[in-house]
Tab-separated table of C-alpha atoms and ligand atoms in Angstrom:
chain	number	residue	atom	x	y	z
L	265	UNK	CA	113.857	90.202	107.384
L	266	UNK	CA	110.127	90.498	108.131
L	267	UNK	CA	108.632	91.347	104.801
L	268	UNK	CA	104.948	90.651	104.194
L	269	UNK	CA	104.677	89.142	100.708
L	270	UNK	CA	101.691	86.812	100.997
L	271	UNK	CA	99.788	85.383	103.968
L	272	UNK	CA	100.687	81.908	102.638
L	273	UNK	CA	104.126	82.514	104.203
L	274	UNK	CA	102.653	83.190	107.659
L	275	UNK	CA	101.618	80.680	110.308
L	276	UNK	CA	98.027	81.003	111.556
L	277	UNK	CA	99.454	82.198	114.895
L	278	UNK	CA	101.251	85.083	113.120
L	279	UNK	CA	98.019	86.072	111.335
L	280	UNK	CA	96.175	86.095	114.654
L	281	UNK	CA	98.968	88.183	116.235
L	282	UNK	CA	98.536	90.810	113.508
L	283	UNK	CA	94.769	90.878	114.109
L	284	UNK	CA	95.372	91.235	117.847
L	285	UNK	CA	97.777	94.132	117.297
L	286	UNK	CA	95.225	95.799	114.991
L	287	UNK	CA	92.633	95.450	117.760
L	288	UNK	CA	95.041	97.137	120.189
L	289	UNK	CA	95.671	99.972	117.715
L	290	UNK	CA	91.916	100.413	117.305
L	291	UNK	CA	91.630	100.607	121.103
L	292	UNK	CA	94.216	103.387	121.256
L	293	UNK	CA	97.602	101.633	121.569
L	294	UNK	CA	100.424	104.099	120.937
L	295	UNK	CA	103.512	102.854	119.086
L	296	UNK	CA	106.032	105.238	117.549
L	297	UNK	CA	108.533	104.656	114.772
L	298	UNK	CA	109.713	108.271	114.901
L	299	UNK	CA	112.292	109.191	112.250
L	300	UNK	CA	111.892	105.883	110.398
L	301	UNK	CA	111.331	106.518	106.710
L	302	UNK	CA	108.915	104.453	104.647
L	303	UNK	CA	108.219	104.753	100.928
L	304	UNK	CA	104.912	103.883	99.273
L	305	UNK	CA	105.505	102.774	95.691
L	306	UNK	CA	102.308	102.181	93.750
L	307	UNK	CA	102.886	101.122	90.148
L	308	UNK	CA	99.092	100.691	89.796
L	309	UNK	CA	96.308	103.108	90.791
L	310	UNK	CA	95.035	102.985	94.381
L	311	UNK	CA	92.915	105.137	96.673
L	312	UNK	CA	92.291	103.027	99.789
L	313	UNK	CA	95.469	100.998	100.149
L	314	UNK	CA	97.937	103.816	99.436
L	315	UNK	CA	96.194	106.420	101.602
L	316	UNK	CA	95.390	103.952	104.342
L	317	UNK	CA	99.077	102.936	104.529
L	318	UNK	CA	99.917	106.646	104.506
L	319	UNK	CA	97.512	107.269	107.417
L	320	UNK	CA	98.926	104.280	109.343
L	321	UNK	CA	102.469	105.601	108.788
L	322	UNK	CA	101.518	109.081	110.061
L	323	UNK	CA	99.881	107.546	113.141
L	324	UNK	CA	103.153	105.679	113.776
L	325	UNK	CA	104.979	109.042	113.559
L	326	UNK	CA	106.981	107.933	110.524
L	327	UNK	CA	108.383	110.021	107.688
L	328	UNK	CA	106.719	109.106	104.396
L	329	UNK	CA	107.775	109.246	100.744
L	330	UNK	CA	104.933	108.758	98.261
L	331	UNK	CA	106.450	107.722	94.928
L	332	UNK	CA	104.674	109.051	91.850
L	333	UNK	CA	105.198	106.514	89.048
L	334	UNK	CA	103.864	108.857	86.364
L	335	UNK	CA	106.471	111.517	87.229
L	336	UNK	CA	109.367	109.126	87.876
L	337	UNK	CA	112.330	107.935	85.820
L	338	UNK	CA	110.255	104.890	84.836
L	339	UNK	CA	109.111	107.271	82.088
L	340	UNK	CA	112.772	107.458	80.928
L	341	UNK	CA	113.082	103.691	80.709
L	342	UNK	CA	114.323	102.864	84.209
L	343	UNK	CA	113.303	99.356	85.276
L	344	UNK	CA	111.174	98.303	88.246
L	345	UNK	CA	114.239	96.583	89.752
L	346	UNK	CA	116.439	99.690	89.465
L	347	UNK	CA	113.695	101.875	90.902
L	348	UNK	CA	113.519	99.679	94.006
L	349	UNK	CA	117.356	99.506	94.282
L	350	UNK	CA	117.348	103.314	94.182
L	351	UNK	CA	115.002	103.498	97.177
L	352	UNK	CA	117.191	101.030	99.067
L	353	UNK	CA	120.274	103.115	98.228
L	354	UNK	CA	118.769	106.379	99.456
L	355	UNK	CA	118.208	104.721	102.824
L	356	UNK	CA	114.497	104.067	103.385
L	357	UNK	CA	113.631	101.694	106.236
L	358	UNK	CA	110.730	99.909	104.513
L	359	UNK	CA	108.925	99.754	101.186
L	360	UNK	CA	105.211	99.365	100.533
L	361	UNK	CA	104.784	98.172	96.944
L	362	UNK	CA	101.853	97.494	94.611
L	363	UNK	CA	102.577	96.115	91.134
L	364	UNK	CA	100.567	94.436	88.380
L	365	UNK	CA	103.085	91.588	88.030
L	366	UNK	CA	102.340	88.352	89.947
L	367	UNK	CA	105.021	87.807	92.643
L	368	UNK	CA	106.930	90.973	91.626
L	369	UNK	CA	108.732	90.600	94.961
L	370	UNK	CA	110.747	87.616	93.660
L	371	UNK	CA	112.531	89.963	91.238
L	372	UNK	CA	113.717	92.135	94.158
L	373	UNK	CA	114.504	89.365	96.653
L	374	UNK	CA	118.048	90.729	97.189
L	375	UNK	CA	116.719	94.031	98.604
L	376	UNK	CA	117.740	94.388	102.259
L	377	UNK	CA	114.788	96.428	103.548
L	378	UNK	CA	111.383	94.907	104.406
L	379	UNK	CA	108.904	94.776	101.529
L	380	UNK	CA	105.217	95.088	102.374
L	381	UNK	CA	103.083	93.825	99.518
L	382	UNK	CA	100.175	96.183	98.765
L	383	UNK	CA	98.957	93.884	95.974
L	384	UNK	CA	100.694	91.815	93.276
L	385	UNK	CA	99.044	90.859	89.985
L	386	UNK	CA	96.037	88.613	90.591
L	387	UNK	CA	97.619	86.659	93.448
L	388	UNK	CA	97.859	88.421	96.815
L	389	UNK	CA	96.682	91.464	98.725
L	390	UNK	CA	97.626	90.552	102.302
L	391	UNK	CA	96.656	93.820	104.000
L	392	UNK	CA	93.190	93.617	102.379
L	393	UNK	CA	92.711	90.015	103.507
L	394	UNK	CA	93.762	90.924	107.045
L	395	UNK	CA	91.366	93.876	107.223
L	396	UNK	CA	88.583	91.655	105.874
L	397	UNK	CA	89.345	89.071	108.570
L	398	UNK	CA	89.480	91.769	111.242
L	399	UNK	CA	86.060	93.091	110.165
L	400	UNK	CA	84.575	89.570	110.143
L	401	UNK	CA	86.000	88.809	113.594
L	402	UNK	CA	84.594	92.078	114.970
L	403	UNK	CA	81.182	91.034	113.696
L	404	UNK	CA	81.044	87.347	114.629
L	405	UNK	CA	83.822	86.857	117.220
L	406	UNK	CA	85.065	83.710	115.408
L	407	UNK	CA	86.167	82.309	112.022
L	408	UNK	CA	85.588	78.558	112.405
L	409	UNK	CA	82.453	77.407	110.570
L	410	UNK	CA	81.494	80.796	109.096
L	411	UNK	CA	80.289	80.682	105.502
L	412	UNK	CA	81.423	83.264	102.967
L	413	UNK	CA	80.385	83.636	99.332
L	414	UNK	CA	82.598	85.755	97.048
L	415	UNK	CA	80.711	87.007	94.000
L	416	UNK	CA	82.053	88.560	90.806
L	417	UNK	CA	85.307	88.658	88.891
L	418	UNK	CA	87.011	85.840	90.802
L	419	UNK	CA	89.520	85.048	88.055
L	420	UNK	CA	91.152	88.485	88.049
L	421	UNK	CA	90.881	89.188	91.772
L	422	UNK	CA	93.928	89.121	94.055
L	423	UNK	CA	91.483	89.661	96.941
L	424	UNK	CA	89.468	86.532	96.107
L	425	UNK	CA	92.579	84.377	95.735
L	426	UNK	CA	94.259	85.432	98.975
L	427	UNK	CA	90.972	85.550	100.931
L	428	UNK	CA	89.825	82.057	99.939
L	429	UNK	CA	93.203	80.556	100.798
L	430	UNK	CA	93.489	82.274	104.177
L	431	UNK	CA	89.829	81.955	105.186
L	432	UNK	CA	89.911	78.219	104.422
L	433	UNK	CA	93.015	77.854	106.618
L	434	UNK	CA	91.078	79.575	109.406
L	435	UNK	CA	88.181	77.080	109.153
L	436	UNK	CA	85.766	79.200	107.137
L	437	UNK	CA	83.705	77.641	104.337
L	438	UNK	CA	84.175	79.559	101.081
L	439	UNK	CA	82.188	79.423	97.869
L	440	UNK	CA	82.143	81.638	94.778
L	441	UNK	CA	79.519	82.816	92.304
L	442	UNK	CA	78.870	85.274	89.474
L	443	UNK	CA	79.283	85.319	85.699
L	444	UNK	CA	80.587	81.982	84.355
L	445	UNK	CA	83.388	83.674	82.408
L	446	UNK	CA	84.996	84.553	85.773
L	447	UNK	CA	84.647	81.021	87.155
L	448	UNK	CA	87.696	79.074	88.352
L	449	UNK	CA	87.180	75.328	88.668
L	450	UNK	CA	89.374	75.011	91.754
L	451	UNK	CA	86.755	76.834	93.867
L	452	UNK	CA	83.359	75.646	95.150
L	453	UNK	CA	80.789	77.223	92.783
L	454	UNK	CA	77.235	78.040	94.007
L	455	UNK	CA	74.146	79.530	92.442
L	456	UNK	CA	74.098	83.159	93.627
L	457	UNK	CA	70.449	83.279	94.744
L	458	UNK	CA	70.682	79.954	96.606
L	459	UNK	CA	74.043	80.680	98.203
L	460	UNK	CA	73.195	84.083	99.585
L	461	UNK	CA	70.436	82.578	101.730
L	462	UNK	CA	72.962	80.307	103.471
L	463	UNK	CA	76.065	82.419	104.052
L	464	UNK	CA	77.184	84.741	106.846
L	465	UNK	CA	79.216	87.006	104.559
L	466	UNK	CA	78.450	88.042	100.984
L	467	UNK	CA	81.577	89.604	99.497
L	468	UNK	CA	81.037	91.401	96.197
L	469	UNK	CA	83.835	92.116	93.697
L	470	UNK	CA	84.234	94.764	91.013
L	471	UNK	CA	84.642	93.697	87.369
L	472	UNK	CA	88.381	94.208	86.859
L	473	UNK	CA	88.176	95.534	83.284
L	474	UNK	CA	91.824	96.622	83.408
L	475	UNK	CA	92.874	92.947	83.563
L	476	UNK	CA	90.595	91.721	80.761
L	477	UNK	CA	91.858	90.987	77.264
L	478	UNK	CA	88.389	91.325	75.714
L	479	UNK	CA	85.562	93.786	76.341
L	480	UNK	CA	82.533	92.274	78.106
L	481	UNK	CA	79.398	92.116	75.946
L	482	UNK	CA	76.836	92.342	78.761
L	483	UNK	CA	75.216	95.729	79.584
L	484	UNK	CA	75.555	97.302	83.042
L	485	UNK	CA	71.837	96.894	83.833
L	486	UNK	CA	71.876	93.242	82.736
L	487	UNK	CA	74.978	92.593	84.871
L	488	UNK	CA	73.293	94.115	87.946
L	489	UNK	CA	70.157	92.066	87.402
L	490	UNK	CA	71.980	88.752	86.860
L	491	UNK	CA	75.053	89.017	89.096
L	492	UNK	CA	74.698	92.173	91.192
L	493	UNK	CA	73.657	92.573	94.816
L	494	UNK	CA	70.263	94.234	94.498
L	495	UNK	CA	67.894	95.217	97.296
L	496	UNK	CA	65.666	92.202	96.558
L	497	UNK	CA	68.660	89.874	96.934
L	498	UNK	CA	69.671	91.519	100.222
L	499	UNK	CA	66.200	90.676	101.570
L	500	UNK	CA	66.997	86.954	101.044
L	501	UNK	CA	70.128	87.097	103.242
L	502	UNK	CA	70.148	85.704	106.802
L	503	UNK	CA	69.255	88.321	109.456
L	504	UNK	CA	72.802	88.510	110.872
L	505	UNK	CA	74.618	88.180	107.539
L	506	UNK	CA	76.773	91.057	106.331
L	507	UNK	CA	77.859	92.545	102.997
L	508	UNK	CA	81.514	93.229	102.244
L	509	UNK	CA	83.441	94.582	99.259
L	510	UNK	CA	87.166	95.403	99.045
L	511	UNK	CA	86.226	98.517	96.973
L	512	UNK	CA	86.457	100.501	94.823
L	513	UNK	CA	82.866	99.498	94.046
L	514	UNK	CA	80.802	100.496	91.068
L	515	UNK	CA	77.326	101.541	92.225
L	516	UNK	CA	74.657	100.132	89.935
L	517	UNK	CA	76.954	97.455	88.474
L	518	UNK	CA	77.964	94.727	90.977
L	519	UNK	CA	76.142	96.446	93.854
L	520	UNK	CA	72.971	98.546	93.785
L	521	UNK	CA	73.341	102.162	94.850
L	522	UNK	CA	70.935	101.712	97.790
L	523	UNK	CA	72.741	98.563	98.982
L	524	UNK	CA	76.290	99.966	99.195
L	525	UNK	CA	75.524	101.832	102.432
L	526	UNK	CA	72.591	99.760	103.725
L	527	UNK	CA	72.409	98.498	107.305
L	528	UNK	CA	74.066	95.166	106.383
L	529	UNK	CA	76.966	96.769	104.559
L	530	UNK	CA	80.364	96.803	106.261
L	531	UNK	CA	82.202	98.325	103.285
L	532	UNK	CA	83.233	101.580	104.994
L	533	UNK	CA	83.970	99.688	108.228
L	534	UNK	CA	86.465	97.605	106.208
L	535	UNK	CA	88.147	100.802	105.006
L	536	UNK	CA	88.264	102.191	108.567
L	537	UNK	CA	89.795	98.935	109.862
L	538	UNK	CA	92.431	98.987	107.124
L	539	UNK	CA	94.374	101.706	108.935
L	540	UNK	CA	94.724	99.629	112.146
L	541	UNK	CA	95.716	96.525	110.196
L	542	UNK	CA	98.391	98.496	108.326
L	543	UNK	CA	99.745	99.948	111.577
L	544	UNK	CA	100.074	96.357	112.820
L	545	UNK	CA	101.797	95.212	109.606
L	546	UNK	CA	104.358	98.038	109.678
L	547	UNK	CA	105.027	97.470	113.397
L	548	UNK	CA	105.707	93.778	112.678
L	549	UNK	CA	108.092	94.570	109.820
L	550	UNK	CA	109.994	97.383	111.504
L	551	UNK	CA	110.202	96.336	115.156
L	552	UNK	CA	112.057	93.231	114.004
L	553	UNK	CA	114.204	95.163	111.518
L	554	UNK	CA	115.225	97.798	114.087
L	555	UNK	CA	116.340	95.048	116.503
L	556	UNK	CA	118.305	93.350	113.703
L	557	UNK	CA	120.038	96.659	112.790
L	558	UNK	CA	120.936	97.290	116.450
L	559	UNK	CA	122.415	93.788	116.835
L	560	UNK	CA	124.450	94.301	113.649
L	561	UNK	CA	125.718	97.656	114.985
L	562	UNK	CA	126.699	96.074	118.325
L	563	UNK	CA	128.638	93.303	116.528
L	564	UNK	CA	130.578	95.902	114.504
L	565	UNK	CA	131.453	97.849	117.684
L	566	UNK	CA	132.854	94.772	119.542
C	701	LIG	N1	90.793	97.613	98.050
C	701	LIG	C1	91.774	98.214	97.371
C	701	LIG	O1	92.861	97.665	97.171
C	701	LIG	O2	91.468	99.478	96.949
C	701	LIG	P1	92.477	100.443	96.169
C	701	LIG	O3	92.729	99.834	94.811
C	701	LIG	O4	91.779	101.772	96.096
C	701	LIG	O5	93.751	100.500	96.955
């Protein structure tokens, strides 16, 4: 079954195939999964990922169920596992799931429909990593040798973890920076002001307060001055370097208001590209699954 749990499970060639399919979708490729039913189950808030998957599903002519956790039987004590089993039982063809638990998908490994991970805990966010890669490739036409610096709440970021792993596999040089309390020793740490003069991509991250056990003591203005991407820092970047952010971003905290939409920013381009990437992901999961179902049907008939 072609689930997409983490990009760690994919060969580089499979990652490149997904990027190539996204490029074709962006150039107008038509692919229909008419009458296939997909359910988006977000157990954590989302604007971009949920609605971008929804848009991709509509473009693929699919029927879509958007699960509302706050109005579901979770509120009556039903478990995550039984919720997912319920969606399998009612006959959906694929599930897009976001959950705060690391590797939530291991708990539902007996489910027979493809699972597309829309973010698990602090570990993986494969569709975000793919859309980031797609945006970088559009800009530079290569991965090998490009330098990226990820700045901010590295420790609590599923985007940072999956991006660093995948980008390194693709030959990119990754470093991290920001407040020391978010530092992880396994990554190459750089001084922010030095690093941003050397890199091709500066990727800013939001402070993920919802995953913190303690309230940060630093004020918003102090955070912006010390660790945020201000206009004066942008001026130090290389001429061709770009700014990225998975969003949601907090203007005036990790990124200055006038930087979020400046000429170097690719933040809304990333969001635009997310739809094509998600079309490619769903195509990969369902074209294989439909073939498998047909073969099973033919065996039963014989
Ligand atoms: N980038 C991202 O995952 O955004 P959402 O939380 O809005 O889906």
